[in-house]
Amino acid sequence: MQEVLLKFATMVFLILLGYGLKCVGVFQQSDSKIFTKVMLYVTLPAILINTMRGFTLDAGKILLIFLGFLANLLLAYLGKFLGRKQESKVRAMYMLMLSGFSIGSFAAAFIFNLFPAMMLPVVMFDAGNTIMTCGGTYSLALMELQPDAKFSLPALIKNLLHTFIFDVFMGLFLLSLLHIQFPEPVYEIATSVASANTVVVMLMLGTLFEVHLTAKARRQVATIVAGRVGGALALSALVFLLLPMSFETKRIISMLVCTPIGSMGTVFSAKLDCDPDVYGTAASLSIPISIALMFILSVL
């Protein structure tokens, strides 16, 4: 437990460090775009390479993958509902920020230290989560920027195929299904590169975090955080009430839906030129809240 707390304390420290360096002029808020590109094109592909290593499918795993996909979809449309009276760009940001779970860089370490025998549900749920965070939700959010804002499957597929990180994921997924593995040195390099992801993400959130917000920005941050927490608690309740699984598996899934806002939400919000004060502050605030929720669920 002490090791887990140290890791979470490190994350908070890195956010504060990024914010402090911004305050003294070392970083500018615009530097968050550099961190975003490093994560999108360097560290996240490395994480996916390791995640998909030795990946196999069966009925039980498919259900967990579907749950990860469905949880994202439900929260994305909750964001659309909460932003129904907002302009299209704000509505798209709500969809991106409410959906997506920070599993690889956050929840995996927490759960591994507490329940090391329960990592399979984590990996499978994260596979469904990755489909959405690596382009699925972004494609839905892009549709909100269209004049008619209607769902279109061809447009969804087109947006997905033009999203770099989704193409990487699908390529690795197909290689795994064909039982094609990279040489061992590739995985060793990927492990080293992936280890930098937490530092990159937390510093990025620090440069985006803002204390002095306009009244409009404060309302939007409050909507995102409240919607995220409320949605996570509702999903947790549904998991315990409806899923035909063991209590241990239900607890793990409930913890996963209570993780902080995924880093890809901030990445794609930046690509849509949304307000960085809003999505950066909301993502930062979601971390301590998620820590509290996951601790409560871990001691059930």
Coordinates of C-alpha atoms in Angstrom, one line a residue:
M1 CA 0.0 0.0 0.0
Q2 CA 2.9 2.4 0.8
E3 CA 4.3 1.8 -2.7
V4 CA 0.9 2.6 -4.3
L5 CA 0.6 5.8 -2.2
L6 CA 4.1 6.8 -3.2
K7 CA 3.3 6.4 -6.9
F8 CA 0.1 8.5 -6.6
A9 CA 2.1 11.2 -4.6
T10 CA 4.6 11.2 -7.4
M11 CA 1.9 11.9 -9.9
V12 CA 0.5 14.8 -7.9
F13 CA 4.1 16.1 -7.4
L14 CA 4.7 16.1 -11.2
I15 CA 1.5 18.0 -11.8
L16 CA 2.5 20.6 -9.2
L17 CA 6.0 20.7 -10.7
G18 CA 4.7 21.4 -14.2
Y19 CA 2.4 24.1 -12.8
G20 CA 5.2 25.6 -10.8
L21 CA 7.6 25.7 -13.8
K22 CA 4.8 27.4 -15.8
C23 CA 4.4 30.0 -13.1
V24 CA 8.1 30.9 -13.1
G25 CA 8.3 31.0 -16.9
V26 CA 10.2 27.8 -17.7
F27 CA 7.1 26.3 -19.4
Q28 CA 4.3 28.1 -21.3
Q29 CA 0.8 26.7 -21.6
S30 CA 1.5 26.4 -25.3
D31 CA 4.3 23.8 -24.4
S32 CA 1.5 21.4 -23.6
K33 CA 1.2 20.8 -27.4
I34 CA 4.8 19.4 -27.4
F35 CA 4.0 17.1 -24.5
T36 CA 0.8 16.0 -26.3
K37 CA 2.8 15.1 -29.5
V38 CA 5.4 13.2 -27.5
M39 CA 2.7 11.2 -25.8
L40 CA 0.7 10.6 -29.0
Y41 CA 3.5 9.6 -31.3
V42 CA 6.2 8.2 -28.9
T43 CA 5.1 7.0 -25.4
L44 CA 1.6 5.8 -26.1
P45 CA 2.6 3.5 -29.1
A46 CA 5.2 2.0 -26.8
I47 CA 2.5 1.3 -24.2
L48 CA 0.3 -0.3 -26.8
I49 CA 3.2 -2.6 -28.0
N50 CA 3.6 -4.0 -24.5
T51 CA -0.2 -4.2 -23.9
M52 CA -0.9 -6.3 -27.0
R53 CA 2.0 -8.6 -26.4
G54 CA 0.7 -12.2 -26.2
F55 CA -2.9 -11.0 -26.5
T56 CA -5.5 -13.8 -27.1
L57 CA -9.3 -13.9 -27.3
D58 CA -12.0 -16.0 -25.8
A59 CA -15.7 -15.5 -24.8
G60 CA -15.0 -14.2 -21.3
K61 CA -12.3 -11.7 -22.6
I62 CA -14.6 -10.5 -25.3
L63 CA -17.2 -9.6 -22.7
L64 CA -14.7 -7.6 -20.7
I65 CA -13.5 -5.8 -23.9
F66 CA -17.1 -5.0 -24.7
L67 CA -17.6 -3.6 -21.2
G68 CA -14.6 -1.3 -21.6
F69 CA -16.0 -0.1 -25.0
L70 CA -19.6 0.3 -23.6
A71 CA -18.5 2.2 -20.5
N72 CA -16.7 4.8 -22.7
L73 CA -19.7 5.0 -25.1
L74 CA -22.2 5.7 -22.2
L75 CA -20.0 8.4 -20.7
A76 CA -19.4 10.0 -24.1
Y77 CA -23.1 10.3 -24.6
L78 CA -23.6 11.6 -21.1
G79 CA -21.1 14.3 -22.1
K80 CA -23.2 15.1 -25.1
F81 CA -26.3 15.3 -23.0
L82 CA -24.7 17.6 -20.5
G83 CA -23.5 19.9 -23.3
R84 CA -26.7 19.8 -25.3
K85 CA -27.2 23.6 -24.7
Q86 CA -23.6 24.5 -25.3
E87 CA -21.8 25.3 -28.6
S88 CA -20.6 22.3 -30.6
K89 CA -16.9 22.6 -29.6
V90 CA -17.8 22.6 -25.9
R91 CA -20.1 19.6 -26.4
A92 CA -17.3 17.7 -28.2
M93 CA -15.0 18.5 -25.3
Y94 CA -17.5 17.2 -22.8
M95 CA -17.7 13.9 -24.7
L96 CA -13.9 13.6 -24.8
M97 CA -13.4 14.5 -21.2
L98 CA -16.1 12.4 -19.6
S99 CA -15.1 9.3 -21.6
G100 CA -11.8 7.5 -21.4
F101 CA -10.2 5.8 -18.4
S102 CA -6.6 6.3 -17.3
I103 CA -5.7 2.6 -16.8
G104 CA -2.2 1.9 -18.1
S105 CA -0.7 5.0 -16.5
F106 CA -2.7 5.0 -13.4
A107 CA -5.1 2.1 -12.4
A108 CA -2.8 -0.8 -13.4
A109 CA -0.2 0.0 -10.8
F110 CA -2.8 0.5 -8.1
I111 CA -4.6 -2.8 -8.8
F112 CA -1.4 -4.8 -9.3
N113 CA -0.2 -3.8 -5.9
L114 CA -3.4 -4.7 -4.2
F115 CA -4.8 -7.5 -6.3
P116 CA -2.0 -9.0 -8.4
A117 CA -4.1 -12.0 -9.4
M118 CA -6.8 -9.8 -11.0
M119 CA -4.8 -8.2 -13.8
L120 CA -6.5 -10.1 -16.6
P121 CA -9.8 -8.1 -16.3
V122 CA -7.7 -5.0 -16.2
V123 CA -6.0 -5.8 -19.5
M124 CA -9.2 -6.9 -21.3
F125 CA -11.3 -3.9 -20.1
D126 CA -8.4 -1.6 -21.2
A127 CA -8.5 -3.2 -24.7
G128 CA -12.1 -2.0 -25.1
N129 CA -11.2 1.3 -23.4
T130 CA -8.3 1.7 -25.9
I131 CA -10.6 1.3 -28.9
M132 CA -12.5 4.4 -27.8
T133 CA -9.7 6.5 -26.3
C134 CA -7.5 6.0 -29.4
G135 CA -10.1 7.3 -31.8
G136 CA -13.6 6.1 -31.2
T137 CA -14.7 8.9 -28.9
Y138 CA -12.7 11.4 -31.0
S139 CA -14.6 10.3 -34.1
L140 CA -17.9 10.8 -32.3
A141 CA -16.8 14.2 -31.0
L142 CA -15.8 15.3 -34.6
M143 CA -19.4 14.6 -35.7
E144 CA -20.6 17.2 -33.2
L145 CA -18.7 19.8 -35.1
Q146 CA -20.6 19.1 -38.3
P147 CA -23.6 21.3 -39.1
D148 CA -26.2 18.5 -38.8
A149 CA -24.4 16.7 -36.0
K150 CA -26.0 13.3 -36.9
F151 CA -24.4 9.9 -36.4
S152 CA -22.8 8.5 -39.5
L153 CA -21.1 5.1 -39.5
P154 CA -19.1 5.8 -42.7
A155 CA -17.9 9.1 -41.2
L156 CA -17.0 7.3 -37.9
I157 CA -14.9 4.7 -39.7
K158 CA -13.3 7.4 -41.9
N159 CA -12.3 9.4 -38.8
L160 CA -11.0 6.3 -37.0
L161 CA -8.8 5.3 -40.0
H162 CA -7.4 8.8 -40.1
T163 CA -6.4 8.7 -36.4
F164 CA -2.8 7.7 -36.0
I165 CA -3.0 6.0 -32.6
F166 CA -6.0 4.0 -33.6
D167 CA -4.2 2.7 -36.7
V168 CA -1.3 1.7 -34.4
F169 CA -3.7 -0.1 -32.1
M170 CA -5.5 -2.0 -34.8
G171 CA -2.2 -3.0 -36.4
L172 CA -0.9 -4.4 -33.2
F173 CA -4.3 -6.1 -32.5
L174 CA -4.2 -7.9 -35.9
L175 CA -0.6 -9.0 -35.3
S176 CA -1.6 -10.4 -31.9
L177 CA -4.5 -12.4 -33.5
L178 CA -2.1 -13.8 -36.0
H179 CA 0.3 -14.7 -33.1
I180 CA 3.1 -12.5 -34.7
Q181 CA 5.5 -11.2 -32.1
F182 CA 8.2 -8.6 -32.3
P183 CA 11.8 -9.5 -31.5
E184 CA 12.5 -9.3 -27.7
P185 CA 14.7 -6.1 -28.0
V186 CA 11.6 -4.3 -29.4
Y187 CA 9.7 -5.0 -26.2
E188 CA 12.6 -3.9 -24.1
I189 CA 12.9 -0.6 -25.9
A190 CA 9.1 -0.2 -25.7
T191 CA 9.2 -0.8 -22.0
S192 CA 11.8 1.9 -21.5
V193 CA 10.0 4.4 -23.7
A194 CA 6.6 3.6 -22.1
S195 CA 8.0 4.3 -18.6
A196 CA 8.3 8.0 -19.5
N197 CA 4.6 8.3 -20.2
T198 CA 3.6 9.2 -16.7
V199 CA 6.2 12.0 -16.5
V200 CA 5.1 13.4 -19.8
V201 CA 1.4 13.3 -19.0
M202 CA 1.6 14.7 -15.5
L203 CA 3.9 17.6 -16.6
M204 CA 1.5 18.3 -19.4
L205 CA -1.4 18.5 -17.0
G206 CA 0.7 20.8 -14.8
T207 CA 1.2 23.2 -17.7
L208 CA -2.5 23.1 -18.4
F209 CA -3.7 23.5 -14.8
E210 CA -5.0 27.0 -14.1
V211 CA -6.1 28.4 -10.7
H212 CA -7.5 31.7 -12.1
L213 CA -10.4 30.7 -14.3
T214 CA -13.2 32.8 -15.7
A215 CA -16.7 32.1 -14.4
K216 CA -17.6 30.4 -17.6
A217 CA -14.6 28.1 -17.4
R218 CA -15.3 27.3 -13.8
R219 CA -18.8 26.2 -14.7
Q220 CA -17.5 24.0 -17.5
V221 CA -14.8 22.4 -15.2
A222 CA -17.5 21.7 -12.6
T223 CA -19.8 20.2 -15.2
I224 CA -17.0 17.9 -16.5
V225 CA -15.9 16.8 -13.0
A226 CA -19.4 16.3 -11.6
G227 CA -20.5 14.4 -14.8
R228 CA -17.4 12.2 -14.6
V229 CA -17.8 11.4 -10.9
G230 CA -21.6 10.9 -11.2
G231 CA -21.2 8.7 -14.3
A232 CA -18.5 6.6 -12.7
L233 CA -20.6 6.0 -9.6
A234 CA -23.6 5.1 -11.7
L235 CA -21.5 2.6 -13.8
S236 CA -20.1 1.1 -10.6
A237 CA -23.6 0.5 -9.2
L238 CA -24.7 -1.1 -12.5
V239 CA -21.6 -3.3 -12.4
F240 CA -22.4 -4.7 -9.0
L241 CA -26.2 -5.0 -9.7
L242 CA -26.2 -6.4 -13.2
L243 CA -23.0 -8.2 -14.2
P244 CA -23.0 -12.1 -13.9
M245 CA -19.4 -12.1 -12.5
S246 CA -17.6 -12.8 -9.3
F247 CA -17.5 -10.1 -6.7
E248 CA -13.7 -9.7 -7.2
T249 CA -14.1 -9.1 -10.9
K250 CA -17.0 -6.7 -10.3
R251 CA -14.8 -4.8 -7.8
I252 CA -12.0 -4.5 -10.3
I253 CA -14.3 -3.2 -13.1
S254 CA -15.8 -0.7 -10.6
M255 CA -12.4 0.6 -9.8
L256 CA -11.5 0.9 -13.4
V257 CA -14.5 3.1 -14.2
C258 CA -13.5 5.4 -11.3
T259 CA -10.0 6.1 -12.7
P260 CA -9.1 9.7 -13.6
I261 CA -9.9 11.3 -17.0
G262 CA -7.8 9.6 -19.6
S263 CA -4.9 11.5 -21.0
M264 CA -6.2 11.0 -24.6
G265 CA -9.2 13.2 -23.7
T266 CA -6.8 16.1 -23.2
V267 CA -4.9 15.2 -26.4
F268 CA -7.9 15.2 -28.6
S269 CA -9.4 18.2 -26.9
A270 CA -6.2 20.0 -27.8
K271 CA -6.6 18.8 -31.4
L272 CA -10.1 20.4 -31.5
D273 CA -8.7 23.7 -30.1
C274 CA -10.9 23.5 -27.0
D275 CA -10.2 25.7 -24.0
P276 CA -7.0 24.3 -22.4
D277 CA -7.8 25.9 -19.0
V278 CA -10.9 23.9 -18.8
Y279 CA -9.8 20.4 -20.0
G280 CA -6.4 20.7 -18.2
T281 CA -7.9 21.8 -14.9
A282 CA -10.6 19.2 -15.0
A283 CA -8.2 16.4 -15.8
S284 CA -5.9 17.4 -12.9
L285 CA -8.8 17.6 -10.4
S286 CA -10.0 14.2 -11.4
I287 CA -6.9 12.5 -10.0
P288 CA -7.3 13.1 -6.3
I289 CA -11.0 12.4 -6.6
S290 CA -10.3 9.1 -8.3
I291 CA -7.7 8.1 -5.7
A292 CA -10.4 8.5 -3.0
L293 CA -13.0 6.5 -5.0
M294 CA -10.6 3.7 -5.8
F295 CA -9.5 3.4 -2.2
I296 CA -13.1 3.1 -1.0
L297 CA -13.8 0.4 -3.6
S298 CA -10.6 -1.5 -2.8
V299 CA -11.6 -2.0 0.9
L300 CA -15.1 -3.3 0.2

